[in-house]
Coordinates of C-alpha atoms in Angstrom, one line a residue:
M333 CA 107.2 102.9 94.6
K334 CA 105.0 101.6 97.4
A335 CA 102.5 98.7 97.7
Y336 CA 98.9 99.3 98.7
I337 CA 96.1 97.0 99.7
V338 CA 92.7 97.9 98.2
S339 CA 89.8 96.1 99.8
F340 CA 86.2 96.7 98.6
Y341 CA 82.6 95.6 99.0
Q342 CA 82.0 93.1 96.1
Q343 CA 78.2 93.8 96.0
E344 CA 79.1 97.2 94.7
I345 CA 82.1 96.5 92.5
S346 CA 83.7 93.2 91.2
D347 CA 87.3 92.3 91.1
D348 CA 87.2 92.3 87.3
E349 CA 85.6 95.7 87.1
L350 CA 88.2 97.2 89.4
V351 CA 91.3 95.6 87.7
S352 CA 90.0 96.6 84.3
F353 CA 89.8 100.2 85.5
L354 CA 93.2 100.1 87.2
D355 CA 94.7 98.9 83.9
T356 CA 93.7 102.2 82.4
R357 CA 95.3 104.4 85.0
D358 CA 98.9 105.6 84.8
E359 CA 99.0 106.1 88.6
I360 CA 98.8 102.3 89.0
L361 CA 102.1 100.7 88.0
N362 CA 101.2 97.1 88.8
W363 CA 98.5 95.1 90.5
R364 CA 97.8 91.6 91.8
K365 CA 94.5 89.8 92.6
E366 CA 95.3 87.7 95.7
L367 CA 92.2 87.4 97.9
P368 CA 88.5 87.9 97.3
N369 CA 87.5 91.6 97.4
T370 CA 91.2 92.6 97.7
I371 CA 93.7 93.9 95.1
F372 CA 97.3 94.6 95.8
V373 CA 98.6 97.7 93.8
V374 CA 101.9 99.4 93.2
S375 CA 102.0 103.1 92.8
N376 CA 104.3 106.1 93.1
N377 CA 101.2 108.0 94.5
N378 CA 99.9 107.9 98.0
A379 CA 96.7 106.2 99.3
Q380 CA 94.7 109.5 99.0
V381 CA 95.4 109.7 95.2
I382 CA 94.6 106.0 94.7
S383 CA 91.4 106.4 96.7
M384 CA 90.4 109.5 94.7
I385 CA 90.8 107.8 91.3
I386 CA 88.8 104.8 92.5
G387 CA 86.1 106.9 94.1
E388 CA 85.7 109.0 90.9
E389 CA 85.1 105.9 88.9
F390 CA 83.0 104.0 91.5
P391 CA 81.4 106.8 93.5
E392 CA 78.8 104.5 95.2
S393 CA 81.3 101.9 96.3
S394 CA 82.7 101.2 99.7
F395 CA 86.4 100.5 99.8
I396 CA 89.6 101.2 101.7
V397 CA 93.2 101.9 100.4
S398 CA 95.9 101.1 102.8
E399 CA 99.7 101.4 102.4
Y400 CA 101.4 98.0 103.0
V401 CA 103.9 98.4 105.9
P402 CA 106.3 95.5 105.8
Y403 CA 107.5 95.8 109.4
N404 CA 103.9 95.9 110.8
S405 CA 102.1 93.4 108.6
D406 CA 101.7 89.6 108.8
G407 CA 99.5 86.8 107.5
L408 CA 99.4 83.7 105.4
L409 CA 100.1 84.4 101.7
D410 CA 102.1 82.5 99.1
E411 CA 105.7 83.6 98.3
G412 CA 104.7 85.4 95.2
A413 CA 102.2 87.6 97.1
W414 CA 104.8 88.5 99.7
N415 CA 107.4 89.3 97.0
F416 CA 104.9 91.6 95.3
L417 CA 104.2 93.5 98.5
N418 CA 107.8 93.6 99.8
T419 CA 109.5 94.5 96.6
P420 CA 107.0 96.5 94.6
E421 CA 107.9 96.8 90.9
E422 CA 106.3 98.3 87.8
A423 CA 104.7 95.7 85.5

């Protein structure tokens, strides 16, 4: 299992639309809304697969799917967010 960061252009897709869709997908094991226009997801699949399923559902949307790399990432998040990213688990 790996954690990914999905960032998207909110004029084309809302947080609620994206998480509602992710809830229907077996490829997405868990997710967390943390920042505006950004969803953290857990999956056994790679970024290409996650990108493909989002792109199929929202073909006109701009977004990026990036694998979270613990040893090369930093920022200011609460402890729950860091735990979600550093120890990805199935919901």
